[in-house]
Short mmCIF file of C-alpha atoms in Angstrom, two decimals:
data_model
loop_
_atom_site.label_atom_id
_atom_site.label_comp_id
_atom_site.label_asym_id
_atom_site.label_seq_id
_atom_site.Cartn_x
_atom_site.Cartn_y
_atom_site.Cartn_z
CA UNK A 394 -21.15 6.08 17.00
CA UNK A 395 -22.48 8.13 14.11
CA UNK A 396 -23.66 6.06 11.17
CA UNK A 397 -25.12 7.13 7.81
CA UNK A 398 -28.86 7.71 7.94
CA UNK A 399 -29.61 4.98 5.41
CA UNK A 400 -27.85 2.26 7.44
CA UNK A 401 -30.47 -0.06 8.88
CA UNK A 402 -30.59 -1.92 12.15
CA UNK A 403 -29.99 -5.66 12.10
CA UNK A 404 -32.76 -8.04 11.17
CA UNK A 405 -33.83 -10.95 13.30
CA UNK A 406 -31.65 -14.02 13.60
CA UNK A 407 -34.26 -15.99 11.63
CA UNK A 408 -33.21 -14.34 8.37
CA UNK A 409 -30.95 -16.30 6.05
CA UNK A 410 -27.41 -14.91 6.25
CA UNK A 411 -25.24 -13.60 3.48
CA UNK A 412 -22.51 -16.17 2.98
CA UNK A 413 -19.20 -14.47 2.21
CA UNK A 414 -16.04 -16.39 1.37
CA UNK A 415 -12.73 -14.56 1.72
CA UNK A 416 -10.16 -12.95 4.00
CA UNK A 417 -9.04 -9.81 2.16
CA UNK A 418 -9.83 -6.19 2.97
CA UNK A 419 -12.56 -6.42 0.32
CA UNK A 420 -14.18 -9.39 2.03
CA UNK A 421 -13.92 -7.89 5.53
CA UNK A 422 -15.39 -4.59 4.35
CA UNK A 423 -18.22 -6.38 2.54
CA UNK A 424 -19.10 -8.35 5.66
CA UNK A 425 -19.19 -5.17 7.76
CA UNK A 426 -21.26 -3.27 5.21
CA UNK A 427 -23.75 -6.11 4.74
CA UNK A 428 -24.50 -6.14 8.46
CA UNK A 429 -24.80 -2.35 8.49
CA UNK A 430 -27.47 -2.74 5.81
CA UNK A 431 -29.49 -5.00 8.07
CA UNK A 432 -28.23 -8.48 7.22
CA UNK A 433 -26.48 -11.24 9.06
CA UNK A 434 -23.23 -12.64 7.66
CA UNK A 435 -21.51 -16.01 7.72
CA UNK A 436 -17.89 -15.38 6.80
CA UNK A 437 -15.96 -18.45 5.69
CA UNK A 438 -12.29 -17.65 5.79
CA UNK A 439 -8.72 -18.75 6.25
CA UNK A 440 -8.32 -17.74 9.90
CA UNK A 441 -4.58 -17.10 9.72
CA UNK A 442 -4.86 -14.92 6.63
CA UNK A 443 -7.84 -13.09 8.10
CA UNK A 444 -5.79 -12.23 11.19
CA UNK A 445 -2.93 -11.07 8.96
CA UNK A 446 -5.28 -8.70 7.13
CA UNK A 447 -6.75 -7.37 10.35
CA UNK A 448 -3.27 -6.86 11.82
CA UNK A 449 -1.51 -5.32 8.85
CA UNK A 450 -4.24 -3.26 7.26
CA UNK A 451 -4.96 0.02 9.00
CA UNK A 452 -8.75 0.13 9.02
CA UNK A 453 -10.47 3.39 9.83
CA UNK A 454 -11.76 3.60 13.39
CA UNK A 455 -15.42 3.26 12.39
CA UNK A 456 -14.87 -0.02 10.59
CA UNK A 457 -12.70 -1.40 13.39
CA UNK A 458 -15.41 -0.58 15.92
CA UNK A 459 -18.23 -1.98 13.79
CA UNK A 460 -16.31 -5.16 12.98
CA UNK A 461 -15.79 -5.89 16.68
CA UNK A 462 -19.35 -4.92 17.55
CA UNK A 463 -20.85 -7.17 14.89
CA UNK A 464 -18.63 -10.07 15.98
CA UNK A 465 -19.74 -9.63 19.59
CA UNK A 466 -23.39 -9.45 18.53
CA UNK A 467 -22.88 -12.54 16.33
CA UNK A 468 -24.18 -10.61 13.34
CA UNK A 469 -20.90 -11.69 11.72
CA UNK A 470 -20.08 -15.33 12.38
CA UNK A 471 -16.56 -16.29 11.32
CA UNK A 472 -16.04 -19.91 10.33
CA UNK A 473 -13.00 -21.76 8.96
CA UNK A 474 -13.21 -22.32 5.25
CA UNK A 475 -13.51 -26.04 4.43
CA UNK A 476 -11.38 -27.74 1.80
CA UNK A 477 -14.42 -28.48 -0.30
CA UNK A 478 -17.04 -25.89 -1.25
CA UNK A 479 -19.78 -28.52 -0.87
CA UNK A 480 -19.59 -28.13 2.91
CA UNK A 481 -20.44 -24.41 2.64
CA UNK A 482 -23.31 -24.99 0.22
CA UNK A 483 -24.88 -27.70 2.39
CA UNK A 484 -24.40 -26.23 5.87
CA UNK A 485 -27.00 -23.48 5.69
CA UNK A 486 -29.52 -21.72 3.49
CA UNK A 487 -28.17 -18.35 2.36
CA UNK A 488 -29.74 -15.16 1.06
CA UNK A 489 -26.78 -14.91 -1.32
CA UNK A 490 -23.25 -16.19 -1.83
CA UNK A 491 -20.45 -13.65 -2.28
CA UNK A 492 -17.13 -15.21 -3.25
CA UNK A 493 -13.81 -13.35 -3.40
CA UNK A 494 -11.97 -15.10 -6.19
CA UNK A 495 -8.38 -14.44 -5.07
CA UNK A 496 -9.14 -15.64 -1.52
CA UNK A 497 -10.49 -19.06 -2.48
CA UNK A 498 -8.31 -22.05 -1.53
CA UNK A 499 -6.69 -24.13 -4.26
CA UNK A 500 -9.05 -27.02 -3.60
CA UNK A 501 -11.96 -24.76 -4.57
CA UNK A 502 -10.28 -23.64 -7.78
CA UNK A 503 -9.06 -26.97 -9.14
CA UNK A 504 -10.73 -27.32 -12.49
CA UNK A 505 -12.44 -30.05 -14.39
CA UNK A 506 -13.42 -29.25 -17.98
CA UNK A 507 -12.30 -25.66 -17.22
CA UNK A 508 -14.89 -25.41 -14.47
CA UNK A 509 -13.59 -24.50 -10.98
CA UNK A 510 -14.43 -27.18 -8.43
CA UNK A 511 -16.67 -24.85 -6.43
CA UNK A 512 -18.85 -24.21 -9.49
CA UNK A 513 -19.31 -27.93 -10.12
CA UNK A 514 -20.08 -28.52 -6.45
CA UNK A 515 -22.59 -25.67 -6.40
CA UNK A 516 -24.27 -27.03 -9.53
CA UNK A 517 -24.54 -30.44 -7.87
CA UNK A 518 -25.77 -29.04 -4.55
CA UNK A 519 -29.29 -28.34 -3.35
CA UNK A 520 -28.69 -24.56 -3.34
CA UNK A 521 -31.85 -23.04 -4.89
CA UNK A 522 -31.23 -21.79 -8.40
CA UNK A 523 -32.79 -18.45 -7.46
CA UNK A 524 -30.13 -17.70 -4.81
CA UNK A 525 -27.88 -14.93 -6.18
CA UNK A 526 -24.15 -15.54 -6.52
CA UNK A 527 -21.77 -12.57 -6.55
CA UNK A 528 -18.12 -12.87 -7.53
CA UNK A 529 -15.42 -10.26 -6.94
CA UNK A 530 -11.73 -10.17 -7.74
CA UNK A 531 -9.09 -9.68 -10.41
CA UNK A 532 -8.16 -12.25 -13.00
CA UNK A 533 -7.48 -12.61 -16.70
CA UNK A 534 -10.14 -11.12 -18.93
CA UNK A 535 -13.15 -13.37 -19.48
CA UNK A 536 -12.61 -15.58 -16.42
CA UNK A 537 -15.64 -14.30 -14.51
CA UNK A 538 -17.90 -14.30 -17.56
CA UNK A 539 -16.95 -17.94 -18.12
CA UNK A 540 -17.58 -18.82 -14.48
CA UNK A 541 -21.02 -17.24 -14.72
CA UNK A 542 -21.75 -19.33 -17.81
CA UNK A 543 -20.66 -22.50 -16.00
CA UNK A 544 -23.00 -21.76 -13.09
CA UNK A 545 -26.33 -23.46 -13.74
CA UNK A 546 -28.33 -20.56 -12.33
CA UNK A 547 -29.57 -17.27 -13.77
CA UNK A 548 -28.66 -14.78 -11.04
CA UNK A 549 -24.87 -14.53 -11.19
CA UNK A 550 -23.13 -11.15 -10.84
CA UNK A 551 -19.65 -9.69 -10.90
CA UNK A 552 -18.68 -6.70 -8.71
CA UNK A 553 -15.15 -5.28 -9.11
CA UNK A 554 -13.90 -3.25 -6.15
CA UNK A 555 -12.76 -0.21 -8.15
CA UNK A 556 -14.41 2.03 -5.53
CA UNK A 557 -12.57 0.89 -2.39
CA UNK A 558 -10.24 3.49 -0.86
CA UNK A 559 -7.46 2.65 1.57
CA UNK A 560 -8.08 4.21 4.95
CA UNK A 561 -11.75 4.74 4.13
CA UNK A 562 -12.85 1.29 3.03
CA UNK A 563 -16.14 1.15 4.92
CA UNK A 564 -17.47 4.55 3.83
CA UNK A 565 -16.20 4.15 0.27
CA UNK A 566 -18.28 0.98 -0.06
CA UNK A 567 -21.35 2.45 1.60
CA UNK A 568 -21.19 5.46 -0.72
CA UNK A 569 -19.11 4.33 -3.69
CA UNK A 570 -17.87 6.87 -6.20
CA UNK A 571 -18.32 4.34 -9.00
CA UNK A 572 -20.35 1.15 -8.72
CA UNK A 573 -19.76 -1.27 -11.58
CA UNK A 574 -21.72 -4.49 -11.82
CA UNK A 575 -21.86 -7.27 -14.37
CA UNK A 576 -24.91 -9.49 -14.66
CA UNK A 577 -25.25 -12.87 -16.34
CA UNK A 578 -28.92 -12.30 -17.07
CA UNK A 579 -29.72 -8.89 -18.51
CA UNK A 580 -31.97 -6.55 -16.52
CA UNK A 581 -31.91 -8.79 -13.46
CA UNK A 582 -30.56 -6.32 -10.93
CA UNK A 583 -33.85 -6.50 -9.01
CA UNK A 584 -32.91 -10.05 -8.02
CA UNK A 585 -30.21 -8.72 -5.69
CA UNK A 586 -32.29 -6.27 -3.68
CA UNK A 587 -29.72 -6.54 -0.91
CA UNK A 588 -27.37 -4.38 -3.03
CA UNK A 589 -29.89 -1.69 -3.91
CA UNK A 590 -28.81 0.67 -1.08
CA UNK A 591 -25.22 0.61 -2.36
CA UNK A 592 -26.27 1.27 -5.93
CA UNK A 593 -28.59 4.06 -4.80
CA UNK A 594 -25.83 5.75 -2.79
CA UNK A 595 -23.23 5.52 -5.58
CA UNK A 596 -22.20 8.79 -7.20
CA UNK A 597 -22.16 6.92 -10.49
CA UNK A 598 -23.16 3.38 -11.38
CA UNK A 599 -23.05 1.27 -14.51
CA UNK A 600 -24.49 -2.20 -15.06
CA UNK A 601 -23.71 -4.31 -18.11
CA UNK A 602 -22.77 -7.85 -19.06
CA UNK A 603 -19.97 -9.44 -17.04
CA UNK A 604 -17.38 -9.52 -19.84
CA UNK A 605 -17.79 -5.77 -20.45
CA UNK A 606 -17.45 -4.96 -16.73
CA UNK A 607 -14.33 -7.15 -16.49
CA UNK A 608 -12.79 -5.33 -19.44
CA UNK A 609 -13.74 -1.94 -18.00
CA UNK A 610 -12.21 -2.81 -14.62
CA UNK A 611 -8.93 -3.77 -16.28
CA UNK A 612 -8.94 -0.63 -18.43
CA UNK A 613 -9.60 1.66 -15.44
CA UNK A 614 -6.87 0.18 -13.27
CA UNK A 615 -4.41 0.05 -16.17
CA UNK A 616 -5.06 3.72 -16.87
CA UNK A 617 -4.27 4.60 -13.24
CA UNK A 618 -1.06 2.57 -13.41
CA UNK A 619 -0.17 4.31 -16.66
CA UNK A 620 -0.57 7.75 -15.08
CA UNK A 621 1.81 6.80 -12.26
CA UNK A 622 4.43 5.44 -14.65
CA UNK A 623 4.00 8.42 -16.97
CA UNK A 624 4.86 10.83 -14.16
CA UNK A 625 7.78 8.67 -13.05
CA UNK A 626 9.14 8.63 -16.59
CA UNK A 627 8.86 12.41 -16.75
CA UNK A 628 10.50 12.74 -13.32
CA UNK A 629 13.75 11.52 -14.85
CA UNK A 630 13.59 14.21 -17.51
CA UNK A 631 12.79 16.73 -14.77
CA UNK A 632 15.99 15.68 -12.98
CA UNK A 633 17.94 16.35 -16.16
CA UNK A 634 16.27 19.71 -16.77
CA UNK A 635 16.41 20.92 -13.17
CA UNK A 636 12.61 21.18 -12.90
CA UNK A 637 10.50 20.19 -9.88
CA UNK A 638 8.16 17.44 -11.10
CA UNK A 639 5.82 18.03 -8.16
CA UNK A 640 5.17 21.59 -9.26
CA UNK A 641 4.63 20.33 -12.80
CA UNK A 642 2.05 17.83 -11.47
CA UNK A 643 0.22 20.65 -9.68
CA UNK A 644 0.05 22.60 -12.94
CA UNK A 645 -1.13 19.57 -14.91
CA UNK A 646 -3.89 18.98 -12.37
CA UNK A 647 -5.35 22.41 -13.13
CA UNK A 648 -6.29 21.17 -16.59
CA UNK A 649 -9.76 19.65 -16.17
CA UNK A 650 -9.09 17.26 -19.04
CA UNK A 651 -6.36 15.67 -16.91
CA UNK A 652 -7.31 16.18 -13.26
CA UNK A 653 -4.99 15.74 -10.29
CA UNK A 654 -5.34 12.05 -9.42
CA UNK A 655 -2.40 9.65 -9.73
CA UNK A 656 0.07 12.33 -10.82
CA UNK A 657 2.49 12.01 -7.91
CA UNK A 658 5.96 10.87 -8.96
CA UNK A 659 7.75 8.56 -6.54
CA UNK A 660 9.01 5.01 -6.32
CA UNK A 661 6.05 3.62 -8.26
CA UNK A 662 2.97 1.63 -7.30
CA UNK A 663 2.72 -1.40 -5.07
CA UNK A 664 0.09 -3.13 -2.98
CA UNK A 665 -2.02 -5.90 -4.44
CA UNK A 666 -4.55 -4.29 -6.77
CA UNK A 667 -2.53 -2.50 -9.47
CA UNK A 668 0.26 -5.12 -9.67
CA UNK A 669 -2.35 -7.90 -9.81
CA UNK A 670 -4.19 -6.05 -12.56
CA UNK A 671 -1.05 -5.61 -14.65
CA UNK A 672 -0.10 -9.25 -14.15
CA UNK A 673 -3.58 -10.43 -15.13
CA UNK A 674 -3.48 -8.30 -18.27
CA UNK A 675 -0.10 -9.73 -19.25
CA UNK A 676 -1.50 -13.24 -18.84
CA UNK A 677 -4.47 -12.30 -21.00
CA UNK A 678 -2.21 -10.88 -23.71
CA UNK A 679 -0.01 -13.97 -23.64
CA UNK A 680 -2.96 -15.99 -24.96
CA UNK A 681 -3.91 -13.55 -27.69
CA UNK A 682 -2.33 -12.17 -30.82
CA UNK A 683 -2.81 -8.63 -29.51
CA UNK A 684 0.29 -6.55 -28.80
CA UNK A 685 0.11 -4.09 -25.91
CA UNK A 686 3.44 -2.31 -25.78
CA UNK A 687 2.13 0.51 -23.62
CA UNK A 688 1.25 -1.70 -20.65
CA UNK A 689 4.51 -3.59 -21.01
CA UNK A 690 6.30 -0.25 -20.72
CA UNK A 691 4.20 0.71 -17.68
CA UNK A 692 5.25 -2.47 -15.89
CA UNK A 693 8.91 -2.03 -16.90
CA UNK A 694 9.00 1.60 -15.72
CA UNK A 695 7.35 0.70 -12.42
CA UNK A 696 9.78 -2.11 -11.64
CA UNK A 697 12.79 0.01 -12.59
CA UNK A 698 11.52 2.99 -10.59
CA UNK A 699 11.77 1.00 -7.37
CA UNK A 700 15.54 0.86 -7.76
CA UNK A 701 16.02 4.47 -8.87
CA UNK A 702 16.51 5.90 -5.38
CA UNK A 703 19.26 3.36 -4.70
CA UNK A 704 21.05 4.39 -7.89
CA UNK A 705 20.89 8.02 -6.76
CA UNK A 706 22.43 6.94 -3.44
CA UNK A 707 25.15 4.94 -5.21
CA UNK A 708 26.01 7.86 -7.51
CA UNK A 709 26.07 10.34 -4.62
CA UNK A 710 28.83 8.33 -2.91
CA UNK A 711 30.57 7.47 -6.22
CA UNK A 712 29.97 3.79 -5.53
CA UNK A 713 31.84 3.81 -2.20
CA UNK A 714 28.91 2.55 -0.15
CA UNK A 715 30.15 -0.72 1.37
CA UNK A 716 29.59 -1.18 5.12
CA UNK A 717 27.68 2.07 5.58
CA UNK A 718 24.69 2.53 7.83
CA UNK A 719 21.42 4.10 6.69
CA UNK A 720 18.05 4.96 8.15
CA UNK A 721 14.83 4.17 6.27
CA UNK A 722 11.54 5.86 7.08
CA UNK A 723 8.53 3.82 6.05
CA UNK A 724 8.22 0.41 4.42
CA UNK A 725 4.61 -0.09 3.42
CA UNK A 726 3.33 0.27 -0.12
CA UNK A 727 1.26 3.21 1.08
CA UNK A 728 1.49 5.36 4.19
CA UNK A 729 -0.84 4.20 6.93
CA UNK A 730 -0.82 0.58 5.78
CA UNK A 731 1.04 -2.31 7.36
CA UNK A 732 1.35 -4.15 4.07
CA UNK A 733 4.58 -4.18 2.06
CA UNK A 734 3.38 -6.14 -0.96
CA UNK A 735 5.23 -4.95 -4.10
CA UNK A 736 6.64 -2.00 -2.14
CA UNK A 737 10.02 -0.40 -2.87
CA UNK A 738 11.36 -1.50 0.52
CA UNK A 739 12.12 -5.00 -0.77
CA UNK A 740 14.41 -4.18 -3.73
CA UNK A 741 16.00 -1.37 -1.69
CA UNK A 742 16.84 -3.67 1.23
CA UNK A 743 18.16 -6.35 -1.12
CA UNK A 744 20.47 -3.87 -2.85
CA UNK A 745 21.68 -2.28 0.39
CA UNK A 746 22.39 -5.63 2.02
CA UNK A 747 24.39 -6.73 -1.02
CA UNK A 748 26.87 -4.00 0.00
CA UNK A 749 26.80 -5.04 3.68
CA UNK A 750 24.93 -1.87 4.61
CA UNK A 751 23.18 -1.80 7.99
CA UNK A 752 19.56 -0.71 7.61
CA UNK A 753 17.68 0.95 10.46
CA UNK A 754 13.99 0.88 9.60
CA UNK A 755 11.32 3.06 11.15
CA UNK A 756 8.03 1.51 10.09
CA UNK A 757 5.68 0.94 13.01
CA UNK A 758 2.76 -0.38 10.91
CA UNK A 759 4.89 -2.68 8.74
CA UNK A 760 7.36 -3.82 11.39
CA UNK A 761 5.72 -7.17 12.08
CA UNK A 762 5.41 -8.03 8.40
CA UNK A 763 9.04 -7.13 7.67
CA UNK A 764 10.25 -9.04 10.71
CA UNK A 765 8.36 -12.08 9.50
CA UNK A 766 9.76 -11.80 5.97
CA UNK A 767 13.39 -11.32 7.06
CA UNK A 768 13.70 -13.16 10.40
CA UNK A 769 17.41 -13.97 10.15
CA UNK A 770 18.83 -10.81 8.58
CA UNK A 771 21.42 -9.24 10.95
CA UNK A 772 21.63 -6.08 8.80
CA UNK A 773 17.95 -5.32 9.48
CA UNK A 774 17.35 -3.31 12.63
CA UNK A 775 14.13 -1.66 13.75
CA UNK A 776 13.97 1.73 15.45
CA UNK A 777 11.07 3.10 17.49
CA UNK A 778 11.36 6.75 16.42
CA UNK A 779 12.51 8.27 13.11
CA UNK A 780 15.40 10.20 14.66
CA UNK A 781 16.75 7.31 16.73
CA UNK A 782 20.49 6.80 16.06
CA UNK A 783 20.22 9.16 13.10
CA UNK A 784 23.61 10.67 13.99
CA UNK A 785 25.20 7.25 13.37
CA UNK A 786 23.81 7.01 9.84
CA UNK A 787 25.43 7.98 6.54
CA UNK A 788 22.15 8.65 4.74
CA UNK A 789 18.38 8.71 5.09
CA UNK A 790 15.85 7.09 2.75
CA UNK A 791 12.19 8.17 2.88
CA UNK A 792 9.82 5.61 1.36
CA UNK A 793 6.49 6.15 3.08
CA UNK A 794 5.74 9.13 5.32
CA UNK A 795 2.18 10.13 6.36
CA UNK A 796 1.07 13.48 4.96
CA UNK A 797 -0.48 14.32 8.32
CA UNK A 798 2.76 13.82 10.26
CA UNK A 799 5.33 16.61 10.55
CA UNK A 800 8.79 15.83 9.19
CA UNK A 801 11.53 16.37 11.83
CA UNK A 802 13.50 18.95 9.84
CA UNK A 803 15.35 20.32 12.88
CA UNK A 804 16.64 16.87 13.81
CA UNK A 805 17.84 16.33 10.25
CA UNK A 806 19.69 19.64 10.29
CA UNK A 807 21.45 18.65 13.49
CA UNK A 808 23.05 15.60 11.89
CA UNK A 809 23.42 16.93 8.32
CA UNK A 810 23.14 13.73 6.30
CA UNK A 811 21.96 13.38 2.69
CA UNK A 812 18.27 12.66 2.23
CA UNK A 813 17.02 10.36 -0.54
CA UNK A 814 13.29 10.94 -0.78
CA UNK A 815 11.62 8.21 -2.84
CA UNK A 816 8.14 9.42 -1.91
CA UNK A 817 8.70 13.13 -2.61
CA UNK A 818 7.42 13.66 0.92
CA UNK A 819 9.27 16.96 1.45
CA UNK A 820 7.70 20.22 0.35
CA UNK A 821 9.69 22.75 -1.63
CA UNK A 822 10.13 24.94 1.47
CA UNK A 823 11.25 21.95 3.56
CA UNK A 824 13.83 21.03 0.95
CA UNK A 825 15.23 24.54 1.00
CA UNK A 826 15.41 24.53 4.80
CA UNK A 827 17.55 21.38 4.91
CA UNK A 828 21.20 21.93 5.76
CA UNK A 829 22.27 18.67 4.12
CA UNK A 830 21.85 17.48 0.54
CA UNK A 831 18.52 16.32 -0.81
CA UNK A 832 17.56 14.12 -3.76
CA UNK A 833 14.01 13.21 -4.58
CA UNK A 834 12.27 11.77 -7.64
CA UNK A 835 12.34 14.50 -10.27
CA UNK A 836 13.33 17.14 -7.76
CA UNK A 837 16.52 18.17 -6.02
CA UNK A 838 17.79 20.90 -3.78
#
């Protein structure tokens, strides 16, 4: 297995481990990277949620292989997370503690005098005050700065995972495009030498106080969400004007002041990160006198966009859609993932089922998650190939199709059914080659 030249071999078992608490993709990636940098890891986690992440997130092959290797070598030791943080702080001496805020159990987060229980328990423990504590996650602005203040220790840091890329999580953490880090004590980065390889490999890095890094994280993610909603808003005007929004996005990307990222119109954004960021910002604004109409509009557009493809379907059939049968390709919030959190599949299924429409879903990665969410829905059927029973369907919805996988145009032309492309997965040439009707987001045949 080829590994980056700067990745070290593991240290001896006598070294104090990094204690990581969490079950998310961020926590799993951190554990893998920490071992690759020559450390041992004790991962305290909710076992069921950890298995869900491992099952439903499509890790790149390298991380899958390293995760299993490190487990077998006992360089990563997985342990059930106890109800009380005290048990973690007293079980072993650690080189550092890295806590993933959103993964902590409720018993750790119950507050007294606004202090999370785990902070109080750490303050009362025998953990040396010089042991670094790193916190990661998304919450309302100021939460992590306050937690750092509550911690009776100088070396507390905040690392937002703005650099993590789906499908390339391991490499994007080893060589982050942007490493942001907040520190409680100014100019104390030397106290977390364990992170120096990551900072050194980052294309760009910025270290400041925790409150500033929190604010910057929220601003970055909100800007990305705004770009998505901006293009989706313009896609509706493109429909009206008969312009292909995808071609417009290509032209916009040529302007270096804009760039090409996050300009793809479609059903909106889902997953956990962007929706969580928008929700956290709304909670922050609710406790201030600051008005933020732009982000309210971004959230409104995104939620409405998830139902747009259904409205196009309804209008195409002039409302006569009861008891039809449709095929749906893809269900995850992003192609290649098995997660459907905040994805368009949920509002679409709800709307279709309200008209007694049978839904045949082709979504190999997300099948288990959907089956678990809708165990008793007779209108939900799963198919093993995209063209299975396509001739029996009245329409096709495309929600999530991998860019690397060829669309079966010939099979579509054999059955001649209307295509409703919520992902804008079809190229201009593919649209023109379709025998049947096509409607996308800001583009039509």
